[in-house]
Amino acid sequence: VHINSGVQIGGQSKLGDEVLVGSGATILQGLSIGNKSTIGLGSVVLSKVKNDVTVLGNTAKTLRIFDKS
């Protein structure tokens, strides 16, 4: 897990393996962030993030799904 400066993570939130959280992002309480996912800088995450995706924006939306093949 790599968390940049200015990130706010609500209590009881769970971050998976190899997660990158961009500067200034906010993850609300009790959410789970899937393995190998990326949260874009300044994003506000209001719902669960699946494995292997990039989310971005206020409110965060899926921008990219990584193809495992």
Short mmCIF file of N, CA, C and O in Angstrom, two decimals:
data_model
loop_
_atom_site.label_atom_id
_atom_site.label_comp_id
_atom_site.label_asym_id
_atom_site.label_seq_id
_atom_site.Cartn_x
_atom_site.Cartn_y
_atom_site.Cartn_z
N VAL A 1 0.85 -1.18 0.00
CA VAL A 1 0.00 0.00 0.00
C VAL A 1 0.89 1.23 0.00
O VAL A 1 1.82 1.33 0.79
N HIS A 2 0.59 2.18 -0.89
CA HIS A 2 1.31 3.45 -0.93
C HIS A 2 0.29 4.58 -0.79
O HIS A 2 -0.61 4.70 -1.62
N ILE A 3 0.44 5.36 0.27
CA ILE A 3 -0.48 6.46 0.53
C ILE A 3 0.29 7.77 0.48
O ILE A 3 1.25 7.96 1.23
N ASN A 4 -0.09 8.66 -0.41
CA ASN A 4 0.56 9.96 -0.55
C ASN A 4 0.05 10.94 0.51
O ASN A 4 -0.86 10.63 1.28
N SER A 5 0.61 12.13 0.52
CA SER A 5 0.28 13.13 1.54
C SER A 5 -1.15 13.66 1.41
O SER A 5 -1.73 13.68 0.33
N GLY A 6 -1.72 14.07 2.54
CA GLY A 6 -3.03 14.71 2.55
C GLY A 6 -4.19 13.77 2.38
O GLY A 6 -5.32 14.21 2.14
N VAL A 7 -3.97 12.48 2.48
CA VAL A 7 -5.04 11.49 2.30
C VAL A 7 -5.83 11.34 3.60
O VAL A 7 -5.25 11.32 4.68
N GLN A 8 -7.14 11.23 3.47
CA GLN A 8 -8.01 11.00 4.62
C GLN A 8 -8.71 9.66 4.42
O GLN A 8 -9.37 9.46 3.40
N ILE A 9 -8.55 8.77 5.42
CA ILE A 9 -9.17 7.45 5.34
C ILE A 9 -10.05 7.27 6.55
O ILE A 9 -9.58 7.36 7.69
N GLY A 10 -11.35 7.02 6.32
CA GLY A 10 -12.29 6.84 7.41
C GLY A 10 -12.02 5.55 8.18
O GLY A 10 -11.45 4.60 7.65
N GLY A 11 -12.44 5.53 9.43
CA GLY A 11 -12.24 4.37 10.28
C GLY A 11 -12.84 3.11 9.70
O GLY A 11 -13.84 3.16 8.99
N GLN A 12 -12.22 2.00 9.97
CA GLN A 12 -12.65 0.67 9.57
C GLN A 12 -12.63 0.45 8.06
O GLN A 12 -13.19 -0.52 7.56
N SER A 13 -11.99 1.32 7.31
CA SER A 13 -11.81 1.09 5.88
C SER A 13 -10.66 0.10 5.71
O SER A 13 -9.72 0.08 6.50
N LYS A 14 -10.75 -0.74 4.66
CA LYS A 14 -9.74 -1.77 4.43
C LYS A 14 -9.12 -1.56 3.07
O LYS A 14 -9.83 -1.46 2.06
N LEU A 15 -7.79 -1.50 3.04
CA LEU A 15 -7.06 -1.34 1.79
C LEU A 15 -6.41 -2.67 1.44
O LEU A 15 -5.73 -3.28 2.27
N GLY A 16 -6.60 -3.13 0.20
CA GLY A 16 -6.00 -4.37 -0.26
C GLY A 16 -4.51 -4.24 -0.51
O GLY A 16 -3.91 -3.19 -0.27
N ASP A 17 -3.92 -5.29 -1.03
CA ASP A 17 -2.49 -5.32 -1.36
C ASP A 17 -2.22 -4.49 -2.60
O ASP A 17 -3.03 -4.44 -3.52
N GLU A 18 -1.07 -3.84 -2.63
CA GLU A 18 -0.58 -3.08 -3.77
C GLU A 18 -1.53 -1.96 -4.20
O GLU A 18 -1.69 -1.69 -5.39
N VAL A 19 -2.16 -1.30 -3.25
CA VAL A 19 -3.06 -0.18 -3.52
C VAL A 19 -2.25 1.11 -3.53
O VAL A 19 -1.35 1.30 -2.72
N LEU A 20 -2.57 2.02 -4.44
CA LEU A 20 -1.96 3.35 -4.51
C LEU A 20 -3.05 4.37 -4.28
O LEU A 20 -4.07 4.36 -4.99
N VAL A 21 -2.85 5.26 -3.30
CA VAL A 21 -3.83 6.31 -3.00
C VAL A 21 -3.16 7.65 -3.27
O VAL A 21 -2.17 8.00 -2.63
N GLY A 22 -3.69 8.41 -4.22
CA GLY A 22 -3.12 9.69 -4.61
C GLY A 22 -3.32 10.77 -3.57
O GLY A 22 -4.22 10.70 -2.72
N SER A 23 -2.49 11.79 -3.64
CA SER A 23 -2.52 12.92 -2.70
C SER A 23 -3.90 13.55 -2.63
O SER A 23 -4.57 13.72 -3.65
N GLY A 24 -4.33 13.88 -1.42
CA GLY A 24 -5.57 14.59 -1.21
C GLY A 24 -6.83 13.76 -1.37
O GLY A 24 -7.94 14.30 -1.29
N ALA A 25 -6.69 12.46 -1.58
CA ALA A 25 -7.88 11.61 -1.73
C ALA A 25 -8.57 11.40 -0.39
O ALA A 25 -7.93 11.47 0.66
N THR A 26 -9.87 11.15 -0.44
CA THR A 26 -10.66 10.87 0.75
C THR A 26 -11.41 9.57 0.53
O THR A 26 -12.09 9.39 -0.48
N ILE A 27 -11.26 8.65 1.49
CA ILE A 27 -11.98 7.37 1.46
C ILE A 27 -12.89 7.35 2.67
O ILE A 27 -12.42 7.45 3.80
N LEU A 28 -14.19 7.26 2.44
CA LEU A 28 -15.14 7.31 3.54
C LEU A 28 -15.08 6.07 4.42
O LEU A 28 -14.56 5.03 4.03
N GLN A 29 -15.63 6.19 5.59
CA GLN A 29 -15.59 5.15 6.62
C GLN A 29 -16.18 3.82 6.17
O GLN A 29 -17.23 3.79 5.53
N GLY A 30 -15.49 2.74 6.52
CA GLY A 30 -16.02 1.40 6.33
C GLY A 30 -15.94 0.83 4.92
O GLY A 30 -16.51 -0.21 4.65
N LEU A 31 -15.24 1.48 4.01
CA LEU A 31 -15.16 1.00 2.63
C LEU A 31 -13.97 0.07 2.45
O LEU A 31 -12.99 0.14 3.18
N SER A 32 -14.05 -0.80 1.45
CA SER A 32 -12.91 -1.64 1.11
C SER A 32 -12.41 -1.25 -0.28
O SER A 32 -13.18 -0.96 -1.18
N ILE A 33 -11.09 -1.24 -0.38
CA ILE A 33 -10.42 -0.92 -1.64
C ILE A 33 -9.71 -2.19 -2.09
O ILE A 33 -8.87 -2.74 -1.37
N GLY A 34 -10.03 -2.68 -3.27
CA GLY A 34 -9.52 -3.95 -3.77
C GLY A 34 -8.03 -3.95 -4.06
O GLY A 34 -7.40 -2.91 -4.22
N ASN A 35 -7.49 -5.15 -4.16
CA ASN A 35 -6.07 -5.35 -4.46
C ASN A 35 -5.69 -4.70 -5.79
O ASN A 35 -6.47 -4.72 -6.75
N LYS A 36 -4.49 -4.14 -5.84
CA LYS A 36 -3.90 -3.55 -7.05
C LYS A 36 -4.75 -2.45 -7.67
O LYS A 36 -4.74 -2.24 -8.87
N SER A 37 -5.49 -1.73 -6.84
CA SER A 37 -6.31 -0.61 -7.32
C SER A 37 -5.60 0.71 -7.10
O SER A 37 -4.71 0.82 -6.25
N THR A 38 -6.01 1.72 -7.84
CA THR A 38 -5.43 3.06 -7.73
C THR A 38 -6.56 4.06 -7.51
O THR A 38 -7.56 4.04 -8.23
N ILE A 39 -6.36 4.93 -6.51
CA ILE A 39 -7.29 6.02 -6.24
C ILE A 39 -6.60 7.30 -6.70
O ILE A 39 -5.53 7.64 -6.22
N GLY A 40 -7.20 8.00 -7.67
CA GLY A 40 -6.59 9.21 -8.22
C GLY A 40 -6.52 10.34 -7.21
O GLY A 40 -7.31 10.40 -6.26
N LEU A 41 -5.58 11.25 -7.43
CA LEU A 41 -5.40 12.35 -6.48
C LEU A 41 -6.64 13.23 -6.42
O LEU A 41 -7.30 13.47 -7.42
N GLY A 42 -6.99 13.62 -5.19
CA GLY A 42 -8.16 14.45 -4.95
C GLY A 42 -9.50 13.74 -5.05
O GLY A 42 -10.55 14.37 -4.91
N SER A 43 -9.48 12.44 -5.28
CA SER A 43 -10.73 11.68 -5.43
C SER A 43 -11.46 11.54 -4.10
O SER A 43 -10.83 11.49 -3.04
N VAL A 44 -12.77 11.46 -4.17
CA VAL A 44 -13.60 11.20 -2.99
C VAL A 44 -14.31 9.88 -3.23
O VAL A 44 -15.17 9.78 -4.11
N VAL A 45 -13.93 8.85 -2.47
CA VAL A 45 -14.45 7.51 -2.67
C VAL A 45 -15.64 7.30 -1.73
O VAL A 45 -15.51 7.37 -0.51
N LEU A 46 -16.81 7.03 -2.32
CA LEU A 46 -18.05 6.87 -1.56
C LEU A 46 -18.55 5.43 -1.53
O LEU A 46 -19.50 5.12 -0.82
N SER A 47 -17.93 4.56 -2.34
CA SER A 47 -18.38 3.16 -2.40
C SER A 47 -17.18 2.23 -2.60
O SER A 47 -16.09 2.68 -2.96
N LYS A 48 -17.43 0.95 -2.40
CA LYS A 48 -16.40 -0.08 -2.51
C LYS A 48 -15.70 0.00 -3.88
O LYS A 48 -16.35 0.26 -4.90
N VAL A 49 -14.39 -0.24 -3.88
CA VAL A 49 -13.61 -0.27 -5.12
C VAL A 49 -13.17 -1.71 -5.35
O VAL A 49 -12.59 -2.34 -4.47
N LYS A 50 -13.45 -2.25 -6.52
CA LYS A 50 -13.11 -3.63 -6.85
C LYS A 50 -11.61 -3.78 -7.07
O LYS A 50 -10.88 -2.79 -7.16
N ASN A 51 -11.16 -5.02 -7.22
CA ASN A 51 -9.76 -5.31 -7.52
C ASN A 51 -9.38 -4.81 -8.91
O ASN A 51 -10.21 -4.81 -9.83
N ASP A 52 -8.12 -4.39 -9.07
CA ASP A 52 -7.52 -4.09 -10.38
C ASP A 52 -8.22 -2.97 -11.16
O ASP A 52 -8.39 -3.07 -12.37
N VAL A 53 -8.65 -1.90 -10.47
CA VAL A 53 -9.26 -0.78 -11.17
C VAL A 53 -8.61 0.54 -10.76
O VAL A 53 -7.95 0.62 -9.73
N THR A 54 -8.81 1.54 -11.57
CA THR A 54 -8.43 2.91 -11.24
C THR A 54 -9.71 3.72 -11.12
O THR A 54 -10.57 3.65 -12.00
N VAL A 55 -9.84 4.46 -10.01
CA VAL A 55 -10.98 5.35 -9.84
C VAL A 55 -10.48 6.78 -9.71
O VAL A 55 -9.38 7.03 -9.23
N LEU A 56 -11.31 7.72 -10.14
CA LEU A 56 -10.90 9.12 -10.18
C LEU A 56 -12.13 10.01 -10.08
O LEU A 56 -13.17 9.69 -10.65
N GLY A 57 -11.99 11.11 -9.38
CA GLY A 57 -13.03 12.14 -9.38
C GLY A 57 -13.70 12.34 -8.05
O GLY A 57 -13.45 11.66 -7.08
N ASN A 58 -14.57 13.35 -8.03
CA ASN A 58 -15.36 13.68 -6.86
C ASN A 58 -16.83 13.68 -7.30
O ASN A 58 -17.32 14.64 -7.87
N THR A 59 -17.48 12.63 -7.16
CA THR A 59 -17.27 11.34 -6.52
C THR A 59 -16.55 10.38 -7.47
O THR A 59 -16.73 10.46 -8.67
N ALA A 60 -15.72 9.51 -6.86
CA ALA A 60 -14.87 8.63 -7.65
C ALA A 60 -15.68 7.68 -8.54
O ALA A 60 -16.62 7.06 -8.10
N LYS A 61 -15.28 7.62 -9.80
CA LYS A 61 -15.89 6.71 -10.78
C LYS A 61 -14.77 5.86 -11.38
O LYS A 61 -13.63 6.29 -11.48
N THR A 62 -15.13 4.66 -11.82
CA THR A 62 -14.14 3.78 -12.43
C THR A 62 -13.69 4.38 -13.76
O THR A 62 -14.48 4.66 -14.64
N LEU A 63 -12.38 4.55 -13.86
CA LEU A 63 -11.77 5.12 -15.05
C LEU A 63 -11.18 4.01 -15.92
O LEU A 63 -11.23 4.07 -17.15
N ARG A 64 -10.61 3.00 -15.25
CA ARG A 64 -9.92 1.95 -15.99
C ARG A 64 -10.02 0.63 -15.23
O ARG A 64 -9.88 0.59 -14.02
N ILE A 65 -10.26 -0.44 -15.96
CA ILE A 65 -10.24 -1.78 -15.40
C ILE A 65 -9.06 -2.49 -16.04
O ILE A 65 -8.95 -2.55 -17.27
N PHE A 66 -8.15 -3.00 -15.22
CA PHE A 66 -6.96 -3.66 -15.73
C PHE A 66 -7.32 -5.05 -16.24
O PHE A 66 -7.95 -5.83 -15.55
N ASP A 67 -6.88 -5.36 -17.46
CA ASP A 67 -7.12 -6.66 -18.06
C ASP A 67 -6.03 -7.62 -17.59
O ASP A 67 -4.85 -7.36 -17.77
N LYS A 68 -6.44 -8.71 -16.95
CA LYS A 68 -5.48 -9.66 -16.38
C LYS A 68 -4.88 -10.60 -17.41
O LYS A 68 -3.97 -11.34 -17.11
N SER A 69 -5.36 -10.60 -18.63
CA SER A 69 -4.85 -11.55 -19.64
C SER A 69 -3.62 -11.02 -20.34
O SER A 69 -3.19 -9.95 -20.24
#
